[in-house]
Short mmCIF file of C-alpha atoms and ligand atoms in Angstrom, two decimals:
data_model
loop_
_atom_site.label_atom_id
_atom_site.label_comp_id
_atom_site.label_asym_id
_atom_site.label_seq_id
_atom_site.Cartn_x
_atom_site.Cartn_y
_atom_site.Cartn_z
CA ASP A 1 -17.88 -20.79 22.18
CA GLY A 2 -18.55 -21.83 18.59
CA GLU A 3 -21.47 -19.41 18.33
CA ASP A 4 -21.78 -17.31 15.20
CA LYS A 5 -22.98 -14.13 16.90
CA TRP A 6 -21.81 -10.54 16.67
CA ILE A 7 -20.65 -8.74 19.79
CA GLU A 8 -22.38 -5.43 20.37
CA LEU A 9 -20.71 -2.70 18.34
CA ILE A 10 -20.57 0.93 19.48
CA ASP A 11 -20.48 4.16 17.48
CA ASP A 12 -18.04 6.42 19.26
CA SER A 13 -18.28 9.57 17.14
CA ASN A 14 -15.77 11.31 19.45
CA TYR A 15 -13.15 8.66 18.81
CA MET A 16 -10.50 11.24 17.87
CA ASP A 17 -10.65 12.50 21.48
CA LEU A 18 -9.35 9.15 22.75
CA SER A 19 -5.76 9.03 23.97
CA ALA A 20 -3.15 7.23 21.88
CA LYS A 21 -3.12 4.41 24.42
CA GLU A 22 -6.91 4.01 24.34
CA MET A 23 -6.80 3.86 20.54
CA LYS A 24 -4.01 1.30 20.58
CA ASP A 25 -5.89 -0.83 23.12
CA ARG A 26 -8.94 -0.93 20.85
CA ILE A 27 -6.75 -1.91 17.89
CA ALA A 28 -5.14 -4.71 19.91
CA GLU A 29 -8.51 -5.96 21.22
CA ALA A 30 -9.88 -6.04 17.68
CA GLY A 31 -6.98 -8.24 16.55
CA VAL A 32 -5.89 -5.86 13.81
CA CYS A 33 -2.75 -6.86 11.95
CA GLY A 34 -1.00 -5.94 8.72
CA MET A 35 -3.30 -6.92 5.87
CA GLY A 36 -0.74 -6.53 3.10
CA GLY A 37 0.47 -10.05 3.80
CA ALA A 38 2.98 -9.72 6.64
CA GLY A 39 0.33 -10.10 9.36
CA PHE A 40 2.37 -8.22 11.96
CA PRO A 41 0.21 -7.01 14.90
CA THR A 42 -0.60 -3.36 14.20
CA HIS A 43 -0.51 -2.17 17.82
CA VAL A 44 3.06 -3.49 18.11
CA LYS A 45 4.12 -1.70 14.93
CA LEU A 46 2.67 1.47 16.46
CA SER A 47 4.83 1.10 19.58
CA PRO A 48 8.36 2.03 18.51
CA PRO A 49 11.07 1.70 21.15
CA GLU A 50 12.11 4.80 23.02
CA GLY A 51 14.28 7.12 20.98
CA LYS A 52 12.65 6.12 17.67
CA ALA A 53 10.33 9.00 16.85
CA ILE A 54 7.92 8.48 13.96
CA ASP A 55 7.20 11.57 11.90
CA THR A 56 5.48 9.99 8.90
CA ILE A 57 2.81 7.36 8.35
CA ILE A 58 2.72 5.98 4.82
CA LEU A 59 -0.36 4.16 3.63
CA ASN A 60 0.49 1.52 1.07
CA GLY A 61 -2.02 1.64 -1.76
CA VAL A 62 0.46 0.16 -4.21
CA GLU A 63 -0.89 -3.16 -5.30
CA CYS A 64 1.90 -3.97 -7.68
CA GLU A 65 1.48 -7.72 -8.19
CA PRO A 66 -0.41 -8.84 -11.29
CA TYR A 67 -3.98 -10.12 -10.83
CA LEU A 68 -4.58 -8.51 -7.42
CA THR A 69 -7.14 -5.69 -7.28
CA ALA A 70 -8.59 -6.01 -3.76
CA ASP A 71 -6.83 -2.90 -2.42
CA TYR A 72 -7.78 -0.93 -5.53
CA ARG A 73 -11.42 -1.86 -4.92
CA ILE A 74 -11.41 -0.77 -1.28
CA MET A 75 -9.61 2.45 -2.19
CA LEU A 76 -12.48 3.32 -4.51
CA GLU A 77 -15.24 2.18 -2.16
CA GLN A 78 -13.92 3.11 1.29
CA ALA A 79 -11.63 6.07 0.71
CA GLU A 80 -13.10 8.08 3.60
CA ASP A 81 -12.59 5.20 6.04
CA ILE A 82 -8.99 4.86 4.87
CA ILE A 83 -8.27 8.54 5.51
CA ALA A 84 -10.01 8.30 8.92
CA GLY A 85 -7.75 5.33 9.71
CA LEU A 86 -4.69 7.29 8.58
CA LYS A 87 -5.56 10.15 10.94
CA ILE A 88 -5.89 7.71 13.85
CA LEU A 89 -2.52 6.15 13.01
CA MET A 90 -0.92 9.61 12.84
CA LYS A 91 -2.38 10.55 16.22
CA ILE A 92 -1.17 7.34 17.89
CA VAL A 93 2.49 7.86 16.98
CA ASP A 94 2.26 11.66 16.93
CA ALA A 95 3.32 11.77 13.27
CA LYS A 96 3.24 15.17 11.62
CA ASN A 97 2.86 13.80 8.11
CA GLY A 98 0.67 11.30 6.35
CA VAL A 99 1.28 9.96 2.85
CA VAL A 100 -0.94 7.79 0.69
CA GLY A 101 1.09 6.03 -2.00
CA ILE A 102 -0.89 4.86 -5.03
CA GLU A 103 0.43 3.58 -8.37
CA ALA A 104 0.00 5.97 -11.28
CA ASN A 105 -2.15 3.49 -13.21
CA LYS A 106 -5.01 4.16 -10.76
CA PRO A 107 -5.78 7.81 -11.63
CA ASP A 108 -9.37 7.54 -10.36
CA ALA A 109 -8.15 6.50 -6.90
CA ILE A 110 -5.47 9.21 -6.87
CA LYS A 111 -8.05 11.85 -7.80
CA LEU A 112 -10.50 10.61 -5.18
CA PHE A 113 -7.93 10.71 -2.38
CA LYS A 114 -6.53 14.09 -3.45
CA ASN A 115 -10.03 15.54 -3.25
CA LEU A 116 -10.59 14.00 0.16
CA VAL A 117 -7.44 15.49 1.73
CA LYS A 118 -7.66 18.90 0.04
CA LYS A 119 -7.94 20.63 3.41
CA ASP A 120 -5.44 18.43 5.24
CA LYS A 121 -2.15 20.18 4.60
CA ASN A 122 -0.20 17.47 6.46
CA ILE A 123 -1.47 14.63 4.24
CA LYS A 124 -0.28 14.15 0.70
CA VAL A 125 -1.26 11.69 -1.98
CA VAL A 126 1.62 10.48 -4.11
CA GLY A 127 1.19 8.87 -7.52
CA LEU A 128 4.01 6.36 -7.97
CA HIS A 129 5.64 4.90 -11.07
CA LEU A 130 4.30 1.62 -12.29
CA LYS A 131 7.13 -0.65 -11.30
CA TYR A 132 7.41 -3.99 -9.53
CA PRO A 133 7.99 -4.23 -6.52
CA GLN A 134 6.96 -0.62 -5.83
CA GLY A 135 4.70 -1.84 -3.00
CA ALA A 136 7.56 -3.32 -0.96
CA GLU A 137 8.12 -1.26 2.19
CA LYS A 138 11.64 -0.07 1.48
CA GLN A 139 10.85 0.83 -2.14
CA LEU A 140 7.67 2.63 -1.13
CA ILE A 141 9.41 4.63 1.60
CA TYR A 142 12.11 5.75 -0.81
CA ALA A 143 9.63 6.62 -3.55
CA ALA A 144 7.42 8.60 -1.16
CA THR A 145 10.04 10.30 1.07
CA LYS A 146 13.47 9.74 -0.54
CA ARG A 147 14.59 8.14 2.74
CA LYS A 148 16.63 4.95 2.53
CA VAL A 149 15.98 2.19 5.06
CA PRO A 150 19.41 0.76 5.89
CA ASN A 151 20.24 -2.78 4.74
CA LYS A 152 21.34 -5.49 7.19
CA GLY A 153 18.12 -5.61 9.18
CA GLY A 154 17.11 -1.92 9.00
CA LEU A 155 13.46 -1.10 9.67
CA PRO A 156 11.17 1.72 8.49
CA MET A 157 11.28 3.17 12.01
CA ASP A 158 15.03 3.72 11.49
CA VAL A 159 14.02 6.47 9.06
CA ASN A 160 11.12 7.65 11.26
CA VAL A 161 8.42 6.01 9.17
CA VAL A 162 5.66 3.46 9.77
CA VAL A 163 4.01 1.86 6.73
CA GLN A 164 0.52 0.39 6.87
CA ASN A 165 -1.61 -1.17 4.17
CA VAL A 166 -4.81 0.65 3.12
CA GLY A 167 -6.88 -2.33 4.29
CA THR A 168 -5.24 -2.11 7.70
CA ALA A 169 -6.21 1.58 7.87
CA ILE A 170 -9.88 0.60 7.44
CA ALA A 171 -9.55 -2.08 10.13
CA VAL A 172 -7.95 0.50 12.46
CA TYR A 173 -10.79 2.97 11.86
CA GLU A 174 -13.45 0.32 12.47
CA ALA A 175 -11.70 -0.95 15.60
CA VAL A 176 -11.30 2.51 17.15
CA ARG A 177 -14.67 3.97 16.22
CA PHE A 178 -16.92 0.89 16.37
CA LYS A 179 -14.80 -1.58 18.39
CA LYS A 180 -15.25 -3.90 15.42
CA PRO A 181 -12.98 -6.94 15.50
CA LEU A 182 -11.13 -7.83 12.32
CA VAL A 183 -13.26 -10.74 11.12
CA ASP A 184 -13.43 -10.14 7.38
CA ARG A 185 -11.46 -8.70 4.48
CA VAL A 186 -11.59 -8.21 0.72
CA ILE A 187 -9.77 -10.84 -1.33
CA THR A 188 -9.22 -11.14 -5.10
CA VAL A 189 -10.18 -14.47 -6.64
CA SER A 190 -8.66 -14.61 -10.11
CA GLY A 191 -6.92 -16.58 -12.85
CA ARG A 192 -7.74 -17.31 -16.50
CA ILE A 193 -9.68 -20.46 -15.60
CA VAL A 194 -11.90 -18.88 -12.93
CA LYS A 195 -15.43 -18.60 -14.36
CA ASP A 196 -16.35 -15.32 -12.72
CA PRO A 197 -13.27 -13.67 -11.15
CA LYS A 198 -14.08 -11.02 -8.58
CA ASN A 199 -13.18 -9.31 -5.35
CA ILE A 200 -15.07 -10.75 -2.41
CA LYS A 201 -15.54 -9.48 1.12
CA ALA A 202 -15.21 -12.75 3.00
CA ARG A 203 -14.87 -13.82 6.58
CA ILE A 204 -11.41 -14.72 7.84
CA GLY A 205 -11.33 -18.51 8.05
CA SER A 206 -13.50 -19.06 4.96
CA TYR A 207 -12.28 -22.01 2.92
CA TYR A 208 -10.75 -21.15 -0.43
CA SER A 209 -13.00 -23.85 -1.92
CA ASP A 210 -16.06 -21.83 -0.84
CA LEU A 211 -14.65 -18.63 -2.36
CA LEU A 212 -14.01 -20.43 -5.65
CA GLU A 213 -17.52 -21.88 -5.63
CA PHE A 214 -18.87 -18.35 -5.10
CA CYS A 215 -16.99 -17.39 -8.29
CA GLY A 216 -18.61 -20.20 -10.27
CA GLY A 217 -15.68 -22.64 -10.11
CA THR A 218 -13.22 -23.15 -12.96
CA THR A 219 -13.54 -23.79 -16.69
CA GLU A 220 -10.60 -26.23 -16.76
CA ASP A 221 -8.73 -28.57 -14.44
CA ILE A 222 -6.70 -26.77 -11.80
CA GLY A 223 -2.92 -27.07 -12.11
CA LYS A 224 -1.86 -24.83 -9.26
CA VAL A 225 -3.44 -22.85 -6.42
CA ILE A 226 -1.67 -19.77 -5.10
CA SER A 227 -2.47 -17.89 -1.93
CA GLY A 228 -1.53 -14.25 -2.57
CA GLY A 229 -0.06 -12.82 -5.77
CA PRO A 230 1.87 -14.68 -8.47
CA MET A 231 5.21 -13.17 -7.41
CA MET A 232 5.15 -13.12 -3.61
CA GLY A 233 2.35 -15.57 -2.92
CA PHE A 234 2.84 -19.26 -2.22
CA ALA A 235 1.45 -22.45 -3.69
CA ILE A 236 -0.96 -24.37 -1.49
CA PRO A 237 -1.69 -28.08 -1.85
CA SER A 238 -5.45 -27.92 -1.34
CA LEU A 239 -8.41 -25.57 -1.70
CA GLU A 240 -9.58 -26.81 1.69
CA THR A 241 -7.38 -24.13 3.21
CA PRO A 242 -8.80 -21.23 5.23
CA MET A 243 -8.06 -17.63 4.29
CA THR A 244 -6.23 -15.52 6.85
CA LYS A 245 -6.10 -11.82 7.68
CA GLY A 246 -3.19 -11.48 5.26
CA SER A 247 -4.84 -13.29 2.33
CA SER A 248 -4.92 -10.76 -0.48
CA GLY A 249 -5.59 -13.16 -3.32
CA LEU A 250 -6.54 -16.64 -4.44
CA LEU A 251 -5.15 -17.50 -7.89
CA LEU A 252 -5.99 -20.55 -9.95
CA PHE A 253 -3.72 -21.66 -12.79
CA ASP A 254 -4.34 -24.40 -15.33
CA LYS A 255 -1.89 -27.26 -15.85
CA LYS A 256 0.01 -25.48 -18.63
CA GLU A 257 0.42 -22.29 -16.62
CA ALA A 258 1.57 -24.37 -13.65
CA HIS A 259 4.17 -26.30 -15.65
CA LYS A 260 7.63 -25.98 -14.12
CA GLU A 261 10.67 -25.80 -16.38
CA GLN A 262 13.60 -28.05 -15.56
CA GLU A 263 16.28 -26.28 -13.51
CA ASP A 264 19.54 -25.85 -15.45
CA VAL A 265 23.04 -24.67 -14.54
CA CYS A 266 23.76 -21.01 -13.81
CA LEU A 267 24.90 -19.21 -16.97
CA ARG A 268 26.46 -16.31 -15.05
CA CYS A 269 24.32 -14.05 -17.21
CA GLY A 270 23.77 -11.57 -14.38
CA ARG A 271 20.07 -11.01 -15.12
CA CYS A 272 19.13 -11.79 -11.52
CA VAL A 273 21.68 -9.20 -10.33
CA ASP A 274 20.45 -6.53 -12.72
CA ILE A 275 16.85 -6.88 -11.62
CA CYS A 276 17.26 -7.23 -7.85
CA PRO A 277 15.73 -4.13 -6.20
CA MET A 278 17.87 -4.73 -3.10
CA ASN A 279 21.13 -4.79 -5.11
CA LEU A 280 21.86 -8.35 -4.07
CA VAL A 281 23.59 -11.10 -6.04
CA PRO A 282 20.91 -13.82 -5.91
CA SER A 283 22.98 -16.37 -7.86
CA LEU A 284 25.80 -16.13 -5.32
CA ILE A 285 23.46 -16.34 -2.34
CA ALA A 286 21.89 -19.48 -3.83
CA HIS A 287 25.36 -20.90 -4.46
CA HIS A 288 26.37 -20.42 -0.81
CA VAL A 289 23.11 -21.88 0.48
CA ARG A 290 23.54 -24.96 -1.75
CA ASN A 291 26.96 -25.42 -0.15
CA ASP A 292 25.62 -25.00 3.41
CA ASP A 293 27.81 -21.91 3.78
CA TRP A 294 25.46 -19.87 5.95
CA ASP A 295 28.10 -17.28 6.91
CA SER A 296 28.70 -16.35 3.28
CA ALA A 297 24.97 -16.36 2.52
CA GLU A 298 24.51 -13.89 5.36
CA LYS A 299 27.47 -11.80 4.22
CA PHE A 300 25.91 -11.54 0.77
CA GLY A 301 22.65 -10.27 2.25
CA VAL A 302 20.26 -13.23 2.30
CA MET A 303 18.36 -11.59 5.17
CA ASP A 304 17.84 -8.41 3.14
CA CYS A 305 16.01 -10.27 0.38
CA MET A 306 12.33 -9.30 0.41
CA LYS A 307 11.36 -12.32 -1.67
CA CYS A 308 9.91 -10.24 -4.49
CA GLY A 309 10.55 -13.14 -6.89
CA SER A 310 11.99 -10.95 -9.66
CA CYS A 311 15.30 -12.85 -9.84
CA ALA A 312 13.61 -16.23 -10.28
CA TYR A 313 11.22 -14.74 -12.83
CA VAL A 314 14.02 -13.56 -15.14
CA CYS A 315 16.42 -16.48 -14.67
CA PRO A 316 16.82 -18.24 -18.06
CA SER A 317 18.01 -21.39 -16.28
CA HIS A 318 14.87 -21.55 -14.12
CA ILE A 319 16.96 -21.81 -10.99
CA LYS A 320 14.77 -21.95 -7.89
CA LEU A 321 16.41 -18.90 -6.40
CA ILE A 322 13.57 -18.13 -3.99
CA GLN A 323 13.56 -21.62 -2.54
CA TRP A 324 17.32 -21.43 -1.95
CA ILE A 325 16.97 -17.99 -0.42
CA ASP A 326 14.14 -19.25 1.81
CA ILE A 327 16.33 -22.05 3.10
CA GLY A 328 19.17 -19.57 3.61
CA LYS A 329 16.96 -17.24 5.67
CA ILE A 330 15.87 -20.10 7.94
CA LYS A 331 19.39 -21.43 8.41
CA VAL A 332 20.93 -18.01 9.07
CA SER A 333 18.19 -17.25 11.63
CA GLU A 334 18.84 -20.60 13.33
CA LYS A 335 22.59 -19.92 13.34
CA ASN A 336 22.14 -16.47 14.85
CA ARG A 337 19.73 -17.73 17.50
CA ALA A 338 22.20 -20.42 18.53
CA ASN A 339 25.08 -17.90 18.88
S1 SF4 B 401 13.69 -12.19 -4.43
FE1 SF4 B 401 15.51 -12.02 -5.71
S2 SF4 B 401 15.26 -10.06 -6.77
FE2 SF4 B 401 13.84 -10.02 -5.04
S3 SF4 B 401 14.99 -9.06 -3.35
FE3 SF4 B 401 15.30 -11.27 -3.17
S4 SF4 B 401 17.20 -11.67 -4.25
FE4 SF4 B 401 16.48 -9.65 -4.92
S1 SF4 B 402 19.76 -15.17 -13.81
FE1 SF4 B 402 19.97 -17.36 -13.40
S2 SF4 B 402 21.48 -18.05 -14.88
FE2 SF4 B 402 21.64 -15.81 -14.81
S3 SF4 B 402 23.24 -15.41 -13.24
FE3 SF4 B 402 21.26 -15.39 -12.18
S4 SF4 B 402 21.02 -17.49 -11.43
FE4 SF4 B 402 22.59 -17.56 -13.01
#
């Protein structure tokens, strides 16, 4: 209707007495989705197919990409809401265990959460090594539970786990208790050239240009704008772009930082192989994609790549491995849909 008016919120203090279905309905009505970036509808993630029991909910408080601090901020300011959200999530899937994973370089957050769950014997707070990409689902599940999600399309539910971002847990709590729709989120606006970098609670749909203006603009000409983090985010052509529910960051780089090195030939140095957390051979996948050999790209695990960006970051020849892998993922999906 174009009107900028709040619906009437409730305060259902007995929300934990709701059935799992009633809770899930409120989450769906509120439009809650994964706020770590994937944007997958939360009520769907909480509806595993028959035969897939979930015994553990892991909350992802591992914000491992440089620059981003939005999740850290909400962990310090809304820890109680996050734990309330975790308990709702556990009730919905009947999970016996809850885990909050936080990187070890956030000792204040770890201490805060440990204090909060002192009496909850089924919830543990795990301090995790500082390592990129510790926040990726498969890495987090292994670090927190020692369970390995199978490659070749395996999902967390295959090892009886559902992972949710800490921001999603807040949205779940607010949806179930207050029937609050997901209309805002905290986003990090950062970069060396941003005058006053900060975390902002902004409405979904706000233009990035407005967020930057709120941070005082930039001190130098902008060379590159990234939505998300520097490793897994993506460049956008214009600041007149609205933020979404999955927008964790807005990064501004100057022209020098944005400069792209010329791509060179592969040196067979193996650095991309050594660093890949999924044990893939990125150089070979890129080679097969370049040659339109989708079967081989699939055989070498293109669909298992989580696009962490580590291989491209270490490549001395500046090969655009992620772009090749992106193309490979699209082509393999098309091929499999056609078959
Ligand atoms: S982006 Fe590169 S390093 Fe990361 S999972 Fe994919 S192939 Fe491996
Ligand atoms: S890091 Fe780059 S140069 Fe080295 S093997 Fe991988 S793609 Fe080739």
